[in-house]
Each structure stands twice: as structure tokens, then as C-alpha cells.
Amino acid sequence: MTFNKIGIIGAMVEEIELLGQHVQVTKETVKAGITYYEGQFHGKTVIYCKSGVGKVNAAVCTQILIDLGADCVLFTGVAGAIDLSLNIGDIVVSTSCVQHDMDCSPLGFARGEIPFHVRSEFVADERLVQLAVDSSNRLFEGRSLKGIVLSGDQFIASRETVALLRETMNGACAEMEGASVAHVCDMNEVPFVVIRSMSDKADGSAHVNFPEFTVKAANNSYAIIDDMLRHM
């Protein structure tokens, strides 16, 4: 597969710092308060940035990234595990993304359904998904799965909510940006994949897990991006 300019979005400073240590940056652009770094990585042209937290930040960031020439988007970061088989440090590669906090059910729409929009579940590019799965299996054998990434402007920390998202929306993990990235990519017909490393189990224990495992999760996410670019 060939892309002219690969867009990479990290949700955390730690991931961007790791990229900065390895990408030969040739150009920096600042738009909407976000710095976009363009350069060479494993012989390929990349442009990367930190989105900031939440769906609005992610959407603005993604549109600008595409306007700057990205013809595919890789999004990495941490998430709370929903699938019962996942443990801290495990990887979820998105098959699709849905906004779990889009809820117009009083009007007769299903939870996650965007009223009057052409689609509400945004499907990741099969080629990028397979590339991410292959990298995950090489690096973290037996510790990754494909699944639906659920996004919302909420930090999920309730066992009851986790069970609801798993049972009603079939989510593998919950985070705060992926579906916005996916939505914008879909509107622009740009292929994408979301890769999430589990920093907690979204069960109320994040105050214990999150600080300890965020750096580890960022390292895992970076390792997958590095391996994907080597094999792309």
C-alpha cells in the first residue's frame, strides 16, 4: 500500500515526544493552536500532531491534518477496556468507531445513531487494520484484538456503564477521540485506523491504574506505529 503523506495523531504528549525523537522533521505548521510536524520516518513522509483531549479537539485536528495533505490517518492513544478479555497494556485495533454519547433515543433513534446523517458507525480501512493487527501480533502476541472503539466526552469509570456499552453497543474499549477522527476521515474519504492501548479497565480503578500505565501504554502505541511504518 502506498500513501503520499501519512497522518499520525497522538492523544498524549508522551507519544508525540517519542515520534519527535525519530522523525526527521523538515517543517512545522501551527493552526488552531496545534503544531503539525512534517518529515521523514522510515523513508516515508509523515505529518504528526497531538490532538488534545475530547471529540472537538480531535475533529478540528483531523480536518487540518487532512487539509495539510494527509491521505491516511493513524490515531493512537490509551483507552479503557470494555471487552472482558482485555487487560492493561493490551491493544485494540478499530474495526469501526461509534460515538457512545450521541443519544437521541427520546426521539426514536438508537444510542450512537447520528440523526439524519448518512452513517453513524465509521468503518476503518481494511488494509490499515490488517497492517495494525500484524504489527500488534508481532510485538504483543496474544494481547491484541479487533473491535469497535466507542468514543464520548466522558471518562468511563463505572462498572454499570461498562456493562451497558458492552452489551448494547458491542464496544471493545472506550475513549474520547477516535470516533471524531473516524467521522472526519469518512467525510473526506480518507482511510483511517484507530489503535488503542489499554491503560485501565474502565471499572472505577483508573485513579490507581492510569498514572502508572499511561507511559507504558504510550510506548506500546508508539511501537506499533513504528512497526507499521516499517512494513507499509
Coordinates of C-alpha atoms in Angstrom, one line a residue:
M1 CA 0.0 0.0 0.0
T2 CA 1.3 3.5 -0.9
F3 CA 0.4 6.8 0.7
N4 CA 2.0 10.1 -0.2
K5 CA 1.7 11.6 3.3
I6 CA 0.8 9.6 6.4
G7 CA -1.0 11.4 9.1
I8 CA -0.3 10.4 12.7
I9 CA -2.3 11.7 15.6
G10 CA -1.2 11.0 19.2
A11 CA -3.5 11.8 22.1
M12 CA -0.7 12.2 24.6
V13 CA 2.5 14.2 24.9
E14 CA 4.4 11.0 25.6
E15 CA 3.6 9.6 22.1
I16 CA 4.5 12.9 20.4
E17 CA 7.8 13.0 22.2
L18 CA 8.6 9.5 21.0
L19 CA 7.8 10.4 17.4
G20 CA 9.9 13.6 17.8
Q21 CA 12.9 11.5 18.7
H22 CA 12.8 9.5 15.5
V23 CA 11.1 11.6 12.8
Q24 CA 13.5 13.8 10.7
V25 CA 11.3 16.9 10.9
T26 CA 11.6 19.3 8.0
K27 CA 8.6 21.6 8.5
E28 CA 6.4 22.8 11.3
T29 CA 2.9 24.4 10.9
V30 CA 0.7 25.8 13.6
K31 CA -3.0 26.0 13.1
A32 CA -5.8 26.4 15.7
G33 CA -3.1 26.2 18.4
I34 CA -1.9 22.8 17.2
T35 CA 1.6 22.2 15.9
Y36 CA 1.9 19.8 12.9
Y37 CA 5.3 18.3 12.4
E38 CA 6.2 17.0 8.9
G39 CA 9.2 15.0 8.0
Q40 CA 10.6 11.6 7.1
F41 CA 10.1 8.3 9.1
H42 CA 11.4 5.0 7.8
G43 CA 11.7 6.6 4.3
K44 CA 8.1 7.8 4.2
T45 CA 6.6 11.3 4.5
V46 CA 4.6 11.7 7.7
I47 CA 2.8 14.6 9.4
Y48 CA 2.0 14.2 13.1
C49 CA 0.5 16.1 15.9
K50 CA -1.1 15.9 19.4
S51 CA -4.9 16.3 19.2
G52 CA -5.7 17.3 22.7
V53 CA -8.5 15.6 24.7
G54 CA -12.1 15.2 23.5
K55 CA -14.1 15.0 20.4
V56 CA -14.0 18.6 19.3
N57 CA -10.2 18.8 19.6
A58 CA -9.9 15.6 17.7
A59 CA -12.2 16.7 14.9
V60 CA -10.5 20.0 14.4
C61 CA -7.1 18.4 14.5
T62 CA -8.1 15.7 11.9
Q63 CA -9.6 18.2 9.4
I64 CA -6.5 20.4 9.5
L65 CA -4.2 17.3 9.2
I66 CA -6.1 16.3 6.0
D67 CA -6.1 19.9 4.7
L68 CA -2.3 19.7 5.1
G69 CA -2.1 16.7 2.8
A70 CA -2.5 13.6 4.9
D71 CA -4.0 10.9 2.7
C72 CA -4.4 8.4 5.5
V73 CA -4.7 8.8 9.3
L74 CA -3.4 6.6 12.1
F75 CA -4.6 7.6 15.6
T76 CA -3.1 6.2 18.7
G77 CA -3.6 6.6 22.4
V78 CA -4.9 4.9 25.5
A79 CA -8.4 3.6 26.3
G80 CA -10.4 1.9 29.0
A81 CA -11.1 -1.8 28.3
I82 CA -14.7 -2.9 27.8
D83 CA -14.2 -6.3 26.3
L84 CA -13.7 -8.7 29.3
S85 CA -10.7 -10.5 27.7
L86 CA -8.6 -7.3 27.7
N87 CA -6.0 -6.5 30.3
I88 CA -4.0 -3.4 30.9
G89 CA -1.4 -2.9 28.2
D90 CA -3.4 -4.9 25.6
I91 CA -4.2 -3.5 22.2
V92 CA -7.4 -2.8 20.4
V93 CA -7.4 -2.1 16.6
S94 CA -10.5 -0.5 15.4
T95 CA -12.8 -2.3 13.0
S96 CA -15.1 0.8 13.3
C97 CA -15.8 3.7 15.6
V98 CA -19.1 5.0 17.2
Q99 CA -20.0 7.9 19.5
H100 CA -21.4 6.3 22.6
D101 CA -22.5 9.7 24.0
M102 CA -24.6 10.5 20.9
D103 CA -28.0 9.7 22.4
C104 CA -31.2 10.9 20.8
S105 CA -33.2 7.9 22.0
P106 CA -36.1 10.0 23.2
L107 CA -36.7 10.9 19.5
G108 CA -36.6 7.2 18.5
F109 CA -33.0 6.9 17.4
A110 CA -30.7 4.2 18.6
R111 CA -28.0 5.2 21.0
G112 CA -24.9 6.1 18.9
E113 CA -27.0 7.0 15.9
I114 CA -26.4 10.5 14.5
P115 CA -29.8 11.8 13.5
F116 CA -30.3 12.4 9.7
H117 CA -26.6 11.6 9.0
V118 CA -25.8 9.1 6.3
R119 CA -24.0 6.8 8.8
S120 CA -23.2 6.6 12.4
E121 CA -20.6 3.8 12.5
F122 CA -17.4 4.7 10.7
V123 CA -15.6 1.7 9.4
A124 CA -11.8 1.6 9.4
D125 CA -9.7 0.9 6.3
E126 CA -9.2 -2.9 6.0
R127 CA -5.7 -2.5 4.7
L128 CA -4.6 -0.3 7.7
V129 CA -6.5 -2.6 10.1
Q130 CA -4.6 -5.6 8.9
L131 CA -1.3 -3.7 9.0
A132 CA -2.0 -2.7 12.6
V133 CA -3.1 -6.2 13.6
D134 CA 0.1 -7.7 12.0
S135 CA 2.2 -5.2 13.9
S136 CA 0.4 -5.9 17.1
N137 CA 0.8 -9.6 16.8
R138 CA 4.5 -9.3 16.1
L139 CA 5.1 -7.1 19.1
F140 CA 2.4 -8.2 21.6
E141 CA 1.4 -11.7 20.5
G142 CA -1.9 -12.8 22.1
R143 CA -2.5 -9.4 23.5
S144 CA -4.5 -7.6 20.8
L145 CA -7.9 -7.8 19.2
K146 CA -10.0 -6.1 16.6
G147 CA -13.2 -4.4 17.7
I148 CA -15.5 -1.4 17.9
V149 CA -14.0 1.7 19.5
L150 CA -16.5 3.8 21.4
S151 CA -15.9 7.5 21.9
G152 CA -17.5 10.1 24.1
D153 CA -16.7 13.2 26.1
Q154 CA -16.8 11.2 29.3
F155 CA -14.1 9.3 31.3
I156 CA -15.9 6.0 31.8
A157 CA -15.3 4.8 35.4
S158 CA -18.5 2.9 36.2
R159 CA -18.9 -0.9 36.0
E160 CA -22.5 -0.4 35.2
T161 CA -21.7 1.9 32.2
V162 CA -19.0 -0.5 31.0
A163 CA -21.5 -3.4 31.0
L164 CA -24.1 -1.2 29.2
L165 CA -21.6 -0.2 26.5
R166 CA -20.5 -3.8 26.1
E167 CA -24.0 -5.3 25.9
T168 CA -25.8 -2.6 23.9
M169 CA -23.1 -1.3 21.6
N170 CA -20.7 -4.2 21.5
G171 CA -17.7 -2.0 22.3
A172 CA -14.2 -3.3 22.8
C173 CA -12.9 -0.2 24.5
A174 CA -13.9 3.4 25.4
E175 CA -12.0 6.6 24.9
M176 CA -12.6 10.3 24.0
E177 CA -11.4 10.9 20.4
G178 CA -11.5 8.0 17.9
A179 CA -15.0 8.4 16.6
S180 CA -14.4 12.1 15.8
V181 CA -11.3 11.2 13.9
A182 CA -13.2 8.5 12.1
H183 CA -16.1 10.8 11.3
V184 CA -13.9 13.5 9.8
C185 CA -12.0 10.9 7.8
D186 CA -15.2 9.4 6.5
M187 CA -16.5 12.8 5.4
N188 CA -13.2 13.4 3.5
E189 CA -13.0 9.8 2.1
V190 CA -9.6 9.4 3.8
P191 CA -8.7 5.9 5.1
F192 CA -8.0 5.6 8.9
V193 CA -7.4 3.2 11.7
V194 CA -7.5 3.8 15.5
I195 CA -5.1 1.9 17.7
R196 CA -5.6 2.0 21.4
S197 CA -3.5 0.6 24.3
M198 CA -5.4 -0.2 27.5
S199 CA -4.5 2.0 30.4
D200 CA -7.3 0.9 32.7
K201 CA -10.3 -1.4 32.8
A202 CA -12.9 1.5 33.0
D203 CA -14.1 0.0 36.2
G204 CA -13.5 2.7 38.8
S205 CA -9.9 1.8 39.4
A206 CA -8.4 4.3 37.0
H207 CA -7.1 6.5 39.8
V208 CA -4.8 3.6 40.6
N209 CA -4.0 2.4 37.1
F210 CA -3.9 5.4 34.9
P211 CA -0.8 7.3 36.1
E212 CA 1.2 4.1 36.3
F213 CA 0.3 2.7 32.9
T214 CA -0.1 5.7 30.7
V215 CA 3.6 5.9 29.8
K216 CA 3.7 2.1 29.2
A217 CA 0.6 2.4 27.0
A218 CA 2.1 5.3 25.1
N219 CA 5.3 3.2 24.5
N220 CA 3.2 0.3 23.2
S221 CA 1.2 2.6 20.8
Y222 CA 4.4 4.1 19.5
A223 CA 6.0 0.7 19.0
I224 CA 3.0 -0.3 16.8
I225 CA 3.2 2.9 14.7
D226 CA 6.9 2.3 14.3
D227 CA 6.4 -1.2 13.1
M228 CA 3.5 -0.3 10.8
L229 CA 5.6 2.3 9.0
R230 CA 8.5 -0.2 8.6
H231 CA 6.1 -2.6 6.9
M232 CA 3.9 -0.1 5.0

